[in-house]
PDB file of C-alpha atoms and ligand atoms in Angstrom:
ATOM      1  CA  MET U   1     -21.296  -4.956  -9.246  1.00  0.00           C
ATOM      2  CA  LYS U   2     -19.052  -7.296  -7.289  1.00  0.00           C
ATOM      3  CA  SER U   3     -16.406  -5.587  -5.197  1.00  0.00           C
ATOM      4  CA  GLY U   4     -14.363  -6.061  -2.073  1.00  0.00           C
ATOM      5  CA  PHE U   5     -11.051  -6.343  -0.301  1.00  0.00           C
ATOM      6  CA  VAL U   6      -8.599  -9.226  -0.307  1.00  0.00           C
ATOM      7  CA  ALA U   7      -5.580  -9.071   2.024  1.00  0.00           C
ATOM      8  CA  VAL U   8      -2.254 -10.535   0.940  1.00  0.00           C
ATOM      9  CA  ALA U   9      -0.387 -12.268   3.760  1.00  0.00           C
ATOM     10  CA  GLY U  10       2.891 -14.118   4.039  1.00  0.00           C
ATOM     11  CA  ARG U  11       6.451 -14.195   5.257  1.00  0.00           C
ATOM     12  CA  PRO U  12       8.821 -11.452   4.107  1.00  0.00           C
ATOM     13  CA  ASN U  13      10.182 -11.747   0.570  1.00  0.00           C
ATOM     14  CA  VAL U  14       7.799 -14.462  -0.719  1.00  0.00           C
ATOM     15  CA  GLY U  15       6.580 -12.121  -3.475  1.00  0.00           C
ATOM     16  CA  LYS U  16       3.428 -10.523  -2.031  1.00  0.00           C
ATOM     17  CA  SER U  17       4.022  -7.130  -3.630  1.00  0.00           C
ATOM     18  CA  THR U  18       5.045  -8.649  -6.960  1.00  0.00           C
ATOM     19  CA  LEU U  19       1.817 -10.637  -6.846  1.00  0.00           C
ATOM     20  CA  VAL U  20      -0.291  -7.563  -6.059  1.00  0.00           C
ATOM     21  CA  ASN U  21       1.303  -5.765  -9.009  1.00  0.00           C
ATOM     22  CA  ALA U  22       0.634  -8.732 -11.295  1.00  0.00           C
ATOM     23  CA  LEU U  23      -2.996  -8.997 -10.181  1.00  0.00           C
ATOM     24  CA  CYS U  24      -3.510  -5.252 -10.654  1.00  0.00           C
ATOM     25  CA  GLY U  25      -1.817  -5.254 -14.059  1.00  0.00           C
ATOM     26  CA  GLY U  26       0.643  -2.505 -13.150  1.00  0.00           C
ATOM     27  CA  LYS U  27       2.988  -1.248 -10.482  1.00  0.00           C
ATOM     28  CA  VAL U  28       1.314  -0.531  -7.177  1.00  0.00           C
ATOM     29  CA  ALA U  29       3.952  -1.552  -4.660  1.00  0.00           C
ATOM     30  CA  ILE U  30       7.726  -1.498  -4.836  1.00  0.00           C
ATOM     31  CA  VAL U  31       9.574  -4.796  -4.898  1.00  0.00           C
ATOM     32  CA  SER U  32      13.074  -5.868  -3.921  1.00  0.00           C
ATOM     33  CA  ASP U  33      15.119  -8.949  -3.205  1.00  0.00           C
ATOM     34  CA  LYS U  34      15.630  -7.709   0.382  1.00  0.00           C
ATOM     35  CA  PRO U  35      13.139  -8.777   3.066  1.00  0.00           C
ATOM     36  CA  HIS U  36      10.976  -6.105   4.779  1.00  0.00           C
ATOM     37  CA  THR U  37      10.571  -4.011   1.645  1.00  0.00           C
ATOM     38  CA  THR U  38       6.896  -3.230   2.231  1.00  0.00           C
ATOM     39  CA  ARG U  39       6.430  -1.101   5.337  1.00  0.00           C
ATOM     40  CA  ARG U  40       2.840   0.075   5.049  1.00  0.00           C
ATOM     41  CA  ARG U  41      -0.572  -1.126   3.927  1.00  0.00           C
ATOM     42  CA  ILE U  42      -1.166  -0.444   0.235  1.00  0.00           C
ATOM     43  CA  ALA U  43      -4.477  -0.948  -1.501  1.00  0.00           C
ATOM     44  CA  GLY U  44      -4.036  -1.926  -5.155  1.00  0.00           C
ATOM     45  CA  VAL U  45      -7.053  -1.873  -7.432  1.00  0.00           C
ATOM     46  CA  ALA U  46      -7.901  -4.345 -10.192  1.00  0.00           C
ATOM     47  CA  ASN U  47     -10.902  -3.196 -12.218  1.00  0.00           C
ATOM     48  CA  GLY U  48     -12.796  -5.303 -14.708  1.00  0.00           C
ATOM     49  CA  ASP U  49     -16.163  -5.944 -16.251  1.00  0.00           C
ATOM     50  CA  GLY U  50     -18.643  -5.636 -13.377  1.00  0.00           C
ATOM     51  CA  HIS U  51     -16.078  -5.967 -10.606  1.00  0.00           C
ATOM     52  CA  GLN U  52     -13.539  -4.110  -8.528  1.00  0.00           C
ATOM     53  CA  LEU U  53     -11.010  -6.252  -6.676  1.00  0.00           C
ATOM     54  CA  VAL U  54      -8.997  -4.345  -4.066  1.00  0.00           C
ATOM     55  CA  LEU U  55      -5.821  -6.129  -2.986  1.00  0.00           C
ATOM     56  CA  VAL U  56      -4.370  -5.136   0.349  1.00  0.00           C
ATOM     57  CA  ASP U  57      -0.587  -5.518   0.253  1.00  0.00           C
ATOM     58  CA  LEU U  58       0.993  -5.774   3.689  1.00  0.00           C
ATOM     59  CA  PRO U  59       4.440  -6.033   5.257  1.00  0.00           C
ATOM     60  CA  GLY U  60       5.655  -9.585   5.829  1.00  0.00           C
ATOM     61  CA  PHE U  61       4.947 -11.265   9.172  1.00  0.00           C
ATOM     62  CA  GLN U  62       7.919 -10.733  11.459  1.00  0.00           C
ATOM     63  CA  ARG U  63       9.101 -10.626  15.022  1.00  0.00           C
ATOM     64  CA  PRO U  64       9.449  -6.896  15.781  1.00  0.00           C
ATOM     65  CA  LEU U  65      12.951  -5.612  16.555  1.00  0.00           C
ATOM     66  CA  ASP U  66      12.368  -1.905  17.069  1.00  0.00           C
ATOM     67  CA  PRO U  67       9.575   0.685  16.858  1.00  0.00           C
ATOM     68  CA  MET U  68       9.618   0.586  13.050  1.00  0.00           C
ATOM     69  CA  THR U  69       9.174  -3.184  12.792  1.00  0.00           C
ATOM     70  CA  GLU U  70       6.683  -3.061  15.679  1.00  0.00           C
ATOM     71  CA  ARG U  71       4.567  -0.639  13.703  1.00  0.00           C
ATOM     72  CA  MET U  72       4.915  -2.768  10.581  1.00  0.00           C
ATOM     73  CA  GLN U  73       3.670  -5.842  12.451  1.00  0.00           C
ATOM     74  CA  HIS U  74       0.836  -3.732  13.896  1.00  0.00           C
ATOM     75  CA  THR U  75      -0.133  -2.908  10.297  1.00  0.00           C
ATOM     76  CA  VAL U  76      -0.140  -6.622   9.491  1.00  0.00           C
ATOM     77  CA  ASP U  77      -2.260  -7.433  12.559  1.00  0.00           C
ATOM     78  CA  HIS U  78      -4.863  -4.873  11.525  1.00  0.00           C
ATOM     79  CA  GLY U  79      -4.619  -5.603   7.819  1.00  0.00           C
ATOM     80  CA  PHE U  80      -7.195  -8.380   7.994  1.00  0.00           C
ATOM     81  CA  GLU U  81      -9.994  -6.259   9.405  1.00  0.00           C
ATOM     82  CA  ASP U  82     -13.010  -6.037   7.107  1.00  0.00           C
ATOM     83  CA  VAL U  83     -11.551  -8.113   4.282  1.00  0.00           C
ATOM     84  CA  ASP U  84     -13.657 -10.500   2.231  1.00  0.00           C
ATOM     85  CA  ALA U  85     -10.890 -13.037   1.723  1.00  0.00           C
ATOM     86  CA  VAL U  86      -7.163 -13.549   2.270  1.00  0.00           C
ATOM     87  CA  VAL U  87      -4.458 -14.787  -0.068  1.00  0.00           C
ATOM     88  CA  ILE U  88      -1.630 -16.465   1.759  1.00  0.00           C
ATOM     89  CA  VAL U  89       1.515 -16.328  -0.361  1.00  0.00           C
ATOM     90  CA  LEU U  90       4.186 -19.028  -0.127  1.00  0.00           C
ATOM     91  CA  SER U  91       7.465 -19.322  -1.973  1.00  0.00           C
ATOM     92  CA  ALA U  92       7.771 -22.606  -3.865  1.00  0.00           C
ATOM     93  CA  ARG U  93      11.532 -22.081  -3.810  1.00  0.00           C
ATOM     94  CA  GLU U  94      11.835 -22.399  -0.082  1.00  0.00           C
ATOM     95  CA  ARG U  95      10.868 -24.942   2.505  1.00  0.00           C
ATOM     96  CA  ILE U  96       7.318 -24.348   3.703  1.00  0.00           C
ATOM     97  CA  GLY U  97       7.951 -24.237   7.429  1.00  0.00           C
ATOM     98  CA  ALA U  98       7.449 -22.610  10.807  1.00  0.00           C
ATOM     99  CA  GLY U  99       7.129 -19.053   9.471  1.00  0.00           C
ATOM    100  CA  ASP U 100       4.415 -20.052   7.012  1.00  0.00           C
ATOM    101  CA  ASN U 101       2.653 -22.065   9.702  1.00  0.00           C
ATOM    102  CA  PHE U 102       2.629 -19.012  11.931  1.00  0.00           C
ATOM    103  CA  VAL U 103       1.011 -16.930   9.176  1.00  0.00           C
ATOM    104  CA  ALA U 104      -1.450 -19.733   8.433  1.00  0.00           C
ATOM    105  CA  ARG U 105      -2.577 -20.043  12.063  1.00  0.00           C
ATOM    106  CA  ARG U 106      -3.483 -16.369  12.087  1.00  0.00           C
ATOM    107  CA  VAL U 107      -5.106 -16.317   8.660  1.00  0.00           C
ATOM    108  CA  PHE U 108      -7.143 -19.512   8.932  1.00  0.00           C
ATOM    109  CA  SER U 109      -8.699 -18.301  12.191  1.00  0.00           C
ATOM    110  CA  LEU U 110     -10.220 -15.203  10.556  1.00  0.00           C
ATOM    111  CA  GLY U 111     -13.380 -16.881   9.311  1.00  0.00           C
ATOM    112  CA  VAL U 112     -13.034 -15.656   5.706  1.00  0.00           C
ATOM    113  CA  PRO U 113     -12.097 -17.777   2.682  1.00  0.00           C
ATOM    114  CA  VAL U 114      -8.353 -18.338   2.340  1.00  0.00           C
ATOM    115  CA  VAL U 115      -6.732 -18.861  -1.053  1.00  0.00           C
ATOM    116  CA  ILE U 116      -3.193 -20.204  -1.086  1.00  0.00           C
ATOM    117  CA  ALA U 117      -0.890 -18.812  -3.779  1.00  0.00           C
ATOM    118  CA  LEU U 118       2.191 -20.973  -4.199  1.00  0.00           C
ATOM    119  CA  ASN U 119       4.421 -18.377  -5.837  1.00  0.00           C
ATOM    120  CA  LYS U 120       7.730 -18.505  -7.723  1.00  0.00           C
ATOM    121  CA  VAL U 121       6.964 -21.730  -9.611  1.00  0.00           C
ATOM    122  CA  ASP U 122       8.796 -20.422 -12.697  1.00  0.00           C
ATOM    123  CA  ASN U 123      11.704 -22.687 -13.684  1.00  0.00           C
ATOM    124  CA  LEU U 124      10.814 -25.343 -11.112  1.00  0.00           C
ATOM    125  CA  VAL U 125      10.328 -28.971 -12.076  1.00  0.00           C
ATOM    126  CA  GLY U 126       6.811 -30.382 -11.905  1.00  0.00           C
ATOM    127  CA  GLY U 127       7.623 -32.910  -9.190  1.00  0.00           C
ATOM    128  CA  HIS U 128       8.918 -30.235  -6.871  1.00  0.00           C
ATOM    129  CA  ILE U 129       5.865 -28.042  -7.461  1.00  0.00           C
ATOM    130  CA  ALA U 130       3.585 -31.011  -6.750  1.00  0.00           C
ATOM    131  CA  SER U 131       5.315 -31.825  -3.480  1.00  0.00           C
ATOM    132  CA  GLN U 132       5.233 -28.167  -2.395  1.00  0.00           C
ATOM    133  CA  MET U 133       1.507 -28.068  -3.215  1.00  0.00           C
ATOM    134  CA  GLN U 134       1.063 -31.173  -1.081  1.00  0.00           C
ATOM    135  CA  THR U 135       2.814 -29.479   1.869  1.00  0.00           C
ATOM    136  CA  ALA U 136       0.922 -26.216   1.312  1.00  0.00           C
ATOM    137  CA  SER U 137      -2.399 -28.012   1.360  1.00  0.00           C
ATOM    138  CA  LYS U 138      -1.770 -29.059   4.978  1.00  0.00           C
ATOM    139  CA  LEU U 139      -1.602 -25.462   6.225  1.00  0.00           C
ATOM    140  CA  GLY U 140      -5.341 -25.224   6.800  1.00  0.00           C
ATOM    141  CA  ASP U 141      -8.822 -25.502   5.403  1.00  0.00           C
ATOM    142  CA  PHE U 142      -8.228 -23.504   2.222  1.00  0.00           C
ATOM    143  CA  HIS U 143     -10.753 -22.449  -0.387  1.00  0.00           C
ATOM    144  CA  ALA U 144      -8.358 -22.944  -3.328  1.00  0.00           C
ATOM    145  CA  LEU U 145      -4.672 -23.441  -4.028  1.00  0.00           C
ATOM    146  CA  HIS U 146      -3.022 -21.844  -7.048  1.00  0.00           C
ATOM    147  CA  PRO U 147       0.550 -22.378  -8.221  1.00  0.00           C
ATOM    148  CA  VAL U 148       1.609 -19.054  -9.748  1.00  0.00           C
ATOM    149  CA  SER U 149       4.536 -17.017 -10.896  1.00  0.00           C
ATOM    150  CA  ALA U 150       4.022 -13.356 -10.098  1.00  0.00           C
ATOM    151  CA  LYS U 151       7.156 -12.727 -12.124  1.00  0.00           C
ATOM    152  CA  THR U 152       6.142 -14.375 -15.415  1.00  0.00           C
ATOM    153  CA  GLY U 153       2.377 -14.015 -14.942  1.00  0.00           C
ATOM    154  CA  ASP U 154       1.764 -17.766 -15.005  1.00  0.00           C
ATOM    155  CA  GLY U 155      -1.485 -18.645 -13.233  1.00  0.00           C
ATOM    156  CA  ILE U 156      -2.276 -15.009 -12.421  1.00  0.00           C
ATOM    157  CA  ASN U 157      -5.499 -14.772 -14.463  1.00  0.00           C
ATOM    158  CA  GLU U 158      -6.820 -17.941 -12.844  1.00  0.00           C
ATOM    159  CA  LEU U 159      -5.974 -16.627  -9.367  1.00  0.00           C
ATOM    160  CA  ARG U 160      -7.615 -13.264 -10.122  1.00  0.00           C
ATOM    161  CA  ASP U 161     -10.785 -14.983 -11.344  1.00  0.00           C
ATOM    162  CA  GLU U 162     -10.828 -17.102  -8.189  1.00  0.00           C
ATOM    163  CA  LEU U 163     -10.616 -13.984  -6.000  1.00  0.00           C
ATOM    164  CA  ILE U 164     -13.256 -12.115  -7.988  1.00  0.00           C
ATOM    165  CA  GLY U 165     -15.522 -15.108  -7.438  1.00  0.00           C
ATOM    166  CA  LEU U 166     -15.249 -14.538  -3.682  1.00  0.00           C
ATOM    167  CA  LEU U 167     -16.338 -10.896  -3.785  1.00  0.00           C
ATOM    168  CA  PRO U 168     -19.764  -9.854  -2.543  1.00  0.00           C
ATOM    169  CA  GLU U 169     -22.073  -7.358  -4.227  1.00  0.00           C
ATOM    170  CA  GLY U 170     -20.699  -3.928  -3.429  1.00  0.00           C
ATOM    171  CA  PRO U 171     -19.969  -0.384  -4.526  1.00  0.00           C
ATOM    172  CA  GLU U 172     -17.053   0.985  -6.516  1.00  0.00           C
ATOM    173  CA  TYR U 173     -14.583   1.830  -3.747  1.00  0.00           C
ATOM    174  CA  TYR U 174     -12.094   3.662  -5.970  1.00  0.00           C
ATOM    175  CA  PRO U 175     -12.576   5.668  -9.178  1.00  0.00           C
ATOM    176  CA  PRO U 176     -11.772   3.475 -12.192  1.00  0.00           C
ATOM    177  CA  ASP U 177      -8.588   5.372 -13.107  1.00  0.00           C
ATOM    178  CA  GLN U 178      -7.046   4.998  -9.640  1.00  0.00           C
ATOM    179  CA  ARG U 179      -4.611   2.119  -9.246  1.00  0.00           C
ATOM    180  CA  SER U 180      -3.645   2.539  -5.596  1.00  0.00           C
ATOM    181  CA  ASP U 181      -4.486   4.478  -2.455  1.00  0.00           C
ATOM    182  CA  LEU U 182      -1.020   6.036  -2.153  1.00  0.00           C
ATOM    183  CA  SER U 183      -0.590   9.774  -2.683  1.00  0.00           C
ATOM    184  CA  PRO U 184       1.703  10.858  -5.542  1.00  0.00           C
ATOM    185  CA  GLU U 185       4.272  12.011  -2.920  1.00  0.00           C
ATOM    186  CA  THR U 186       4.319   8.575  -1.314  1.00  0.00           C
ATOM    187  CA  GLN U 187       4.530   6.796  -4.653  1.00  0.00           C
ATOM    188  CA  VAL U 188       7.513   8.936  -5.642  1.00  0.00           C
ATOM    189  CA  ALA U 189       9.209   8.347  -2.279  1.00  0.00           C
ATOM    190  CA  GLU U 190       8.652   4.612  -2.656  1.00  0.00           C
ATOM    191  CA  LEU U 191      10.132   4.574  -6.169  1.00  0.00           C
ATOM    192  CA  VAL U 192      13.257   6.315  -4.915  1.00  0.00           C
ATOM    193  CA  ARG U 193      13.476   3.864  -2.003  1.00  0.00           C
ATOM    194  CA  GLU U 194      13.128   0.939  -4.409  1.00  0.00           C
ATOM    195  CA  LYS U 195      16.151   2.090  -6.373  1.00  0.00           C
ATOM    196  CA  ALA U 196      18.115   2.731  -3.165  1.00  0.00           C
ATOM    197  CA  LEU U 197      17.319  -0.844  -2.071  1.00  0.00           C
ATOM    198  CA  GLN U 198      18.610  -2.187  -5.387  1.00  0.00           C
ATOM    199  CA  LEU U 199      21.951  -0.502  -4.813  1.00  0.00           C
ATOM    200  CA  THR U 200      22.524  -1.396  -1.159  1.00  0.00           C
ATOM    201  CA  ARG U 201      23.048  -4.611   0.776  1.00  0.00           C
ATOM    202  CA  GLU U 202      22.847  -6.374   4.111  1.00  0.00           C
ATOM    203  CA  GLU U 203      21.516  -4.226   6.957  1.00  0.00           C
ATOM    204  CA  LEU U 204      21.556  -0.945   5.073  1.00  0.00           C
ATOM    205  CA  PRO U 205      18.195  -1.330   3.255  1.00  0.00           C
ATOM    206  CA  LEU U 206      16.365  -1.416   6.595  1.00  0.00           C
ATOM    207  CA  SER U 207      18.014   1.881   7.583  1.00  0.00           C
ATOM    208  CA  ILE U 208      16.862   3.735   4.483  1.00  0.00           C
ATOM    209  CA  SER U 209      13.756   5.855   4.258  1.00  0.00           C
ATOM    210  CA  VAL U 210      12.697   8.432   1.715  1.00  0.00           C
ATOM    211  CA  GLU U 211      10.589  11.532   2.092  1.00  0.00           C
ATOM    212  CA  VAL U 212       9.454  13.802  -0.724  1.00  0.00           C
ATOM    213  CA  GLU U 213       9.812  17.465   0.162  1.00  0.00           C
ATOM    214  CA  GLU U 214       8.719  19.076  -3.053  1.00  0.00           C
ATOM    215  CA  LEU U 215       6.617  17.711  -5.858  1.00  0.00           C
ATOM    216  CA  GLY U 216       6.530  20.543  -8.338  1.00  0.00           C
ATOM    217  CA  GLU U 217       5.752  20.939 -12.013  1.00  0.00           C
ATOM    218  CA  LYS U 218       9.462  20.887 -12.830  1.00  0.00           C
ATOM    219  CA  VAL U 219      11.350  19.898  -9.701  1.00  0.00           C
ATOM    220  CA  VAL U 220      10.942  16.882  -7.449  1.00  0.00           C
ATOM    221  CA  ARG U 221      13.023  17.085  -4.297  1.00  0.00           C
ATOM    222  CA  ALA U 222      13.428  14.154  -1.930  1.00  0.00           C
ATOM    223  CA  SER U 223      15.541  13.233   1.074  1.00  0.00           C
ATOM    224  CA  ILE U 224      17.026   9.805   1.561  1.00  0.00           C
ATOM    225  CA  TYR U 225      17.452   9.200   5.281  1.00  0.00           C
ATOM    226  CA  VAL U 226      20.040   6.865   6.726  1.00  0.00           C
ATOM    227  CA  GLU U 227      21.026   6.344  10.344  1.00  0.00           C
ATOM    228  CA  THR U 228      24.797   6.857  10.394  1.00  0.00           C
ATOM    229  CA  GLU U 229      27.520   8.850   8.664  1.00  0.00           C
ATOM    230  CA  SER U 230      29.109   5.672   7.275  1.00  0.00           C
ATOM    231  CA  GLN U 231      25.766   4.629   5.772  1.00  0.00           C
ATOM    232  CA  LYS U 232      25.546   8.063   4.207  1.00  0.00           C
ATOM    233  CA  GLN U 233      28.952   7.577   2.580  1.00  0.00           C
ATOM    234  CA  ILE U 234      27.760   4.311   1.032  1.00  0.00           C
ATOM    235  CA  VAL U 235      24.497   5.766  -0.292  1.00  0.00           C
ATOM    236  CA  VAL U 236      26.259   8.849  -1.667  1.00  0.00           C
ATOM    237  CA  GLY U 237      29.037   6.723  -3.162  1.00  0.00           C
ATOM    238  CA  LYS U 238      32.341   7.796  -4.657  1.00  0.00           C
ATOM    239  CA  ARG U 239      31.878  11.338  -5.927  1.00  0.00           C
ATOM    240  CA  GLY U 240      28.133  10.872  -5.622  1.00  0.00           C
ATOM    241  CA  SER U 241      28.009   7.876  -7.960  1.00  0.00           C
ATOM    242  CA  VAL U 242      25.474   5.830  -5.972  1.00  0.00           C
ATOM    243  CA  VAL U 243      22.935   8.568  -5.312  1.00  0.00           C
ATOM    244  CA  LYS U 244      23.325   9.590  -8.942  1.00  0.00           C
ATOM    245  CA  GLU U 245      22.490   6.054 -10.051  1.00  0.00           C
ATOM    246  CA  ILE U 246      19.447   6.030  -7.744  1.00  0.00           C
ATOM    247  CA  GLY U 247      18.266   9.162  -9.538  1.00  0.00           C
ATOM    248  CA  ILE U 248      18.957   7.756 -13.002  1.00  0.00           C
ATOM    249  CA  ARG U 249      16.869   4.688 -12.217  1.00  0.00           C
ATOM    250  CA  ALA U 250      14.038   6.485 -10.434  1.00  0.00           C
ATOM    251  CA  ARG U 251      13.499   9.456 -12.736  1.00  0.00           C
ATOM    252  CA  PRO U 252      11.918   7.692 -15.747  1.00  0.00           C
ATOM    253  CA  GLU U 253       9.402   5.926 -13.512  1.00  0.00           C
ATOM    254  CA  ILE U 254       8.576   9.153 -11.674  1.00  0.00           C
ATOM    255  CA  GLU U 255       8.095  10.948 -14.977  1.00  0.00           C
ATOM    256  CA  GLN U 256       5.809   8.194 -16.175  1.00  0.00           C
ATOM    257  CA  LEU U 257       3.819   8.418 -12.945  1.00  0.00           C
ATOM    258  CA  LEU U 258       3.493  12.212 -13.067  1.00  0.00           C
ATOM    259  CA  GLY U 259       3.099  12.389 -16.824  1.00  0.00           C
ATOM    260  CA  HIS U 260       5.738  15.055 -17.427  1.00  0.00           C
ATOM    261  CA  PRO U 261       9.530  15.514 -17.313  1.00  0.00           C
ATOM    262  CA  ILE U 262      11.065  16.508 -14.003  1.00  0.00           C
ATOM    263  CA  PHE U 263      14.364  17.475 -12.474  1.00  0.00           C
ATOM    264  CA  LEU U 264      15.018  15.062  -9.608  1.00  0.00           C
ATOM    265  CA  GLU U 265      16.980  16.402  -6.675  1.00  0.00           C
ATOM    266  CA  LEU U 266      18.055  13.826  -4.093  1.00  0.00           C
ATOM    267  CA  HIS U 267      19.747  14.589  -0.770  1.00  0.00           C
ATOM    268  CA  VAL U 268      21.184  11.938   1.525  1.00  0.00           C
ATOM    269  CA  LYS U 269      20.767  12.903   5.175  1.00  0.00           C
ATOM    270  CA  VAL U 270      21.782  11.312   8.443  1.00  0.00           C
ATOM    271  CA  MET U 271      18.859  10.982  10.817  1.00  0.00           C
ATOM    272  CA  PRO U 272      20.222   9.050  13.789  1.00  0.00           C
ATOM    273  CA  LYS U 273      17.902   6.324  15.076  1.00  0.00           C
ATOM    274  CA  TRP U 274      14.984   7.393  12.863  1.00  0.00           C
ATOM    275  CA  ARG U 275      13.619   3.850  13.153  1.00  0.00           C
ATOM    276  CA  ARG U 276      12.922   4.623  16.809  1.00  0.00           C
ATOM    277  CA  ASP U 277      11.471   8.077  16.235  1.00  0.00           C
ATOM    278  CA  VAL U 278       7.728   7.546  16.451  1.00  0.00           C
ATOM    279  CA  ARG U 279       6.894  11.018  15.179  1.00  0.00           C
ATOM    280  CA  LEU U 280       9.056  10.608  12.107  1.00  0.00           C
ATOM    281  CA  LEU U 281       7.695   7.105  11.507  1.00  0.00           C
ATOM    282  CA  GLU U 282       4.213   8.585  11.634  1.00  0.00           C
ATOM    283  CA  ARG U 283       5.228  11.248   9.121  1.00  0.00           C
ATOM    284  CA  LEU U 284       6.716   8.583   6.844  1.00  0.00           C
ATOM    285  CA  GLY U 285       3.458   6.646   6.964  1.00  0.00           C
ATOM    286  CA  ILE U 286       4.974   3.644   8.741  1.00  0.00           C
TER     287      ILE U 286
HETATM  288  N1  GTP L   1      11.565 -16.208  -9.572  1.00  0.00           N
HETATM  289  C1  GTP L   1      10.595 -15.482  -9.040  1.00  0.00           C
HETATM  290  N2  GTP L   1      10.894 -14.470  -8.223  1.00  0.00           N
HETATM  291  C2  GTP L   1       9.863 -13.751  -7.714  1.00  0.00           C
HETATM  292  C3  GTP L   1       8.512 -14.037  -8.000  1.00  0.00           C
HETATM  293  N3  GTP L   1       7.734 -13.171  -7.321  1.00  0.00           N
HETATM  294  C4  GTP L   1       8.566 -12.351  -6.651  1.00  0.00           C
HETATM  295  N4  GTP L   1       9.854 -12.695  -6.883  1.00  0.00           N
HETATM  296  C5  GTP L   1      11.054 -12.053  -6.335  1.00  0.00           C
HETATM  297  O1  GTP L   1      11.046 -12.194  -4.933  1.00  0.00           O
HETATM  298  C6  GTP L   1      11.642 -11.046  -4.304  1.00  0.00           C
HETATM  299  C7  GTP L   1      10.688 -10.469  -3.273  1.00  0.00           C
HETATM  300  O2  GTP L   1       9.543  -9.928  -3.936  1.00  0.00           O
HETATM  301  P1  GTP L   1       8.548  -8.928  -3.192  1.00  0.00           P
HETATM  302  O3  GTP L   1       7.331  -8.838  -4.035  1.00  0.00           O
HETATM  303  O4  GTP L   1       9.236  -7.669  -2.823  1.00  0.00           O
HETATM  304  O5  GTP L   1       8.229  -9.772  -1.878  1.00  0.00           O
HETATM  305  P2  GTP L   1       7.302  -9.370  -0.623  1.00  0.00           P
HETATM  306  O6  GTP L   1       6.677 -10.625  -0.130  1.00  0.00           O
HETATM  307  O7  GTP L   1       6.385  -8.260  -0.974  1.00  0.00           O
HETATM  308  O8  GTP L   1       8.416  -8.894   0.401  1.00  0.00           O
HETATM  309  P3  GTP L   1       8.250  -7.907   1.708  1.00  0.00           P
HETATM  310  O9  GTP L   1       7.509  -6.687   1.282  1.00  0.00           O
HETATM  311  O10 GTP L   1       9.660  -7.618   2.062  1.00  0.00           O
HETATM  312  O11 GTP L   1       7.552  -8.721   2.748  1.00  0.00           O
HETATM  313  C8  GTP L   1      11.964 -10.079  -5.439  1.00  0.00           C
HETATM  314  O12 GTP L   1      13.319 -10.235  -5.770  1.00  0.00           O
HETATM  315  C9  GTP L   1      11.065 -10.549  -6.571  1.00  0.00           C
HETATM  316  O13 GTP L   1      11.572 -10.252  -7.855  1.00  0.00           O
HETATM  317  C10 GTP L   1       8.235 -15.129  -8.882  1.00  0.00           C
HETATM  318  O14 GTP L   1       7.104 -15.473  -9.204  1.00  0.00           O
HETATM  319  N5  GTP L   1       9.312 -15.806  -9.370  1.00  0.00           N
HETATM  320 MG1   MG L   2       6.223  -6.385  -0.221  1.00  0.00          MG
END
């Protein structure tokens, strides 16, 4: 059997998690249009005939601002240990520039094959894609370059085959029915956070964290942490409308994940400066 680990690197918001989900054929990591959505390492598993491809989704490369972002960058720095290859993800919709170069310098010095995924090519004209591919090809000595759309699935099978081709002979690292290495509690917390990110803007998404307190047969209870009272008012909304909407959006996905109906109880709590609280960050898996 061929099996191994491929890390997914890139600037924030280029579509790394969307790409991991597409390659795995199902939801492994939450996705949002806000940068810094992914805060921890997530292994997503793509099984097939005679192979197991494990994709390592990581936070985006960033300059740390506080203990939370420091820990996220630490996760990135260690995310390339013991991988068989790296996919560097670029957004075809943005200028390929200093941030991508920074990622490339790190990734191309690892001594493993690097595959460039030029993502978000959906609805772009051919000439623009070609010129972005030209720029991308100058980032380093790459093994292959694939234009893809993680959103529509364009080019995903070709990219997956390319990555499988780079895997060594190896064992089955995860049982075939396991799609990710996250516990059910963490997956539920992440789903709730995803919906909270959809309904908030600007700086607020970075100040939100979710912790599951009870994962029962009937009741799932989770806390949504924010840093200030005014943030709490926004996340609760008028007469609870926002937190209610978070629940409405999260519940079907949680039920699908757990395989049975649940009652979802969400509480919004102020936890001042939680992004600086190393013990809490540890508990939240960041
Ligand atoms: N049009 C288009 N949008 C995409 C594509 N892939 C991802 N996106 C969008 O890009 C945004 C960021 O996607 P994510 O997958 O969360 O990006 P990420 O790189 O994991 O971001 P961080 O975890 O914050 O570093 C979301 O709004 C996605 O829907 C794509 O192929 N085409
Ligand atoms: Mg992500």
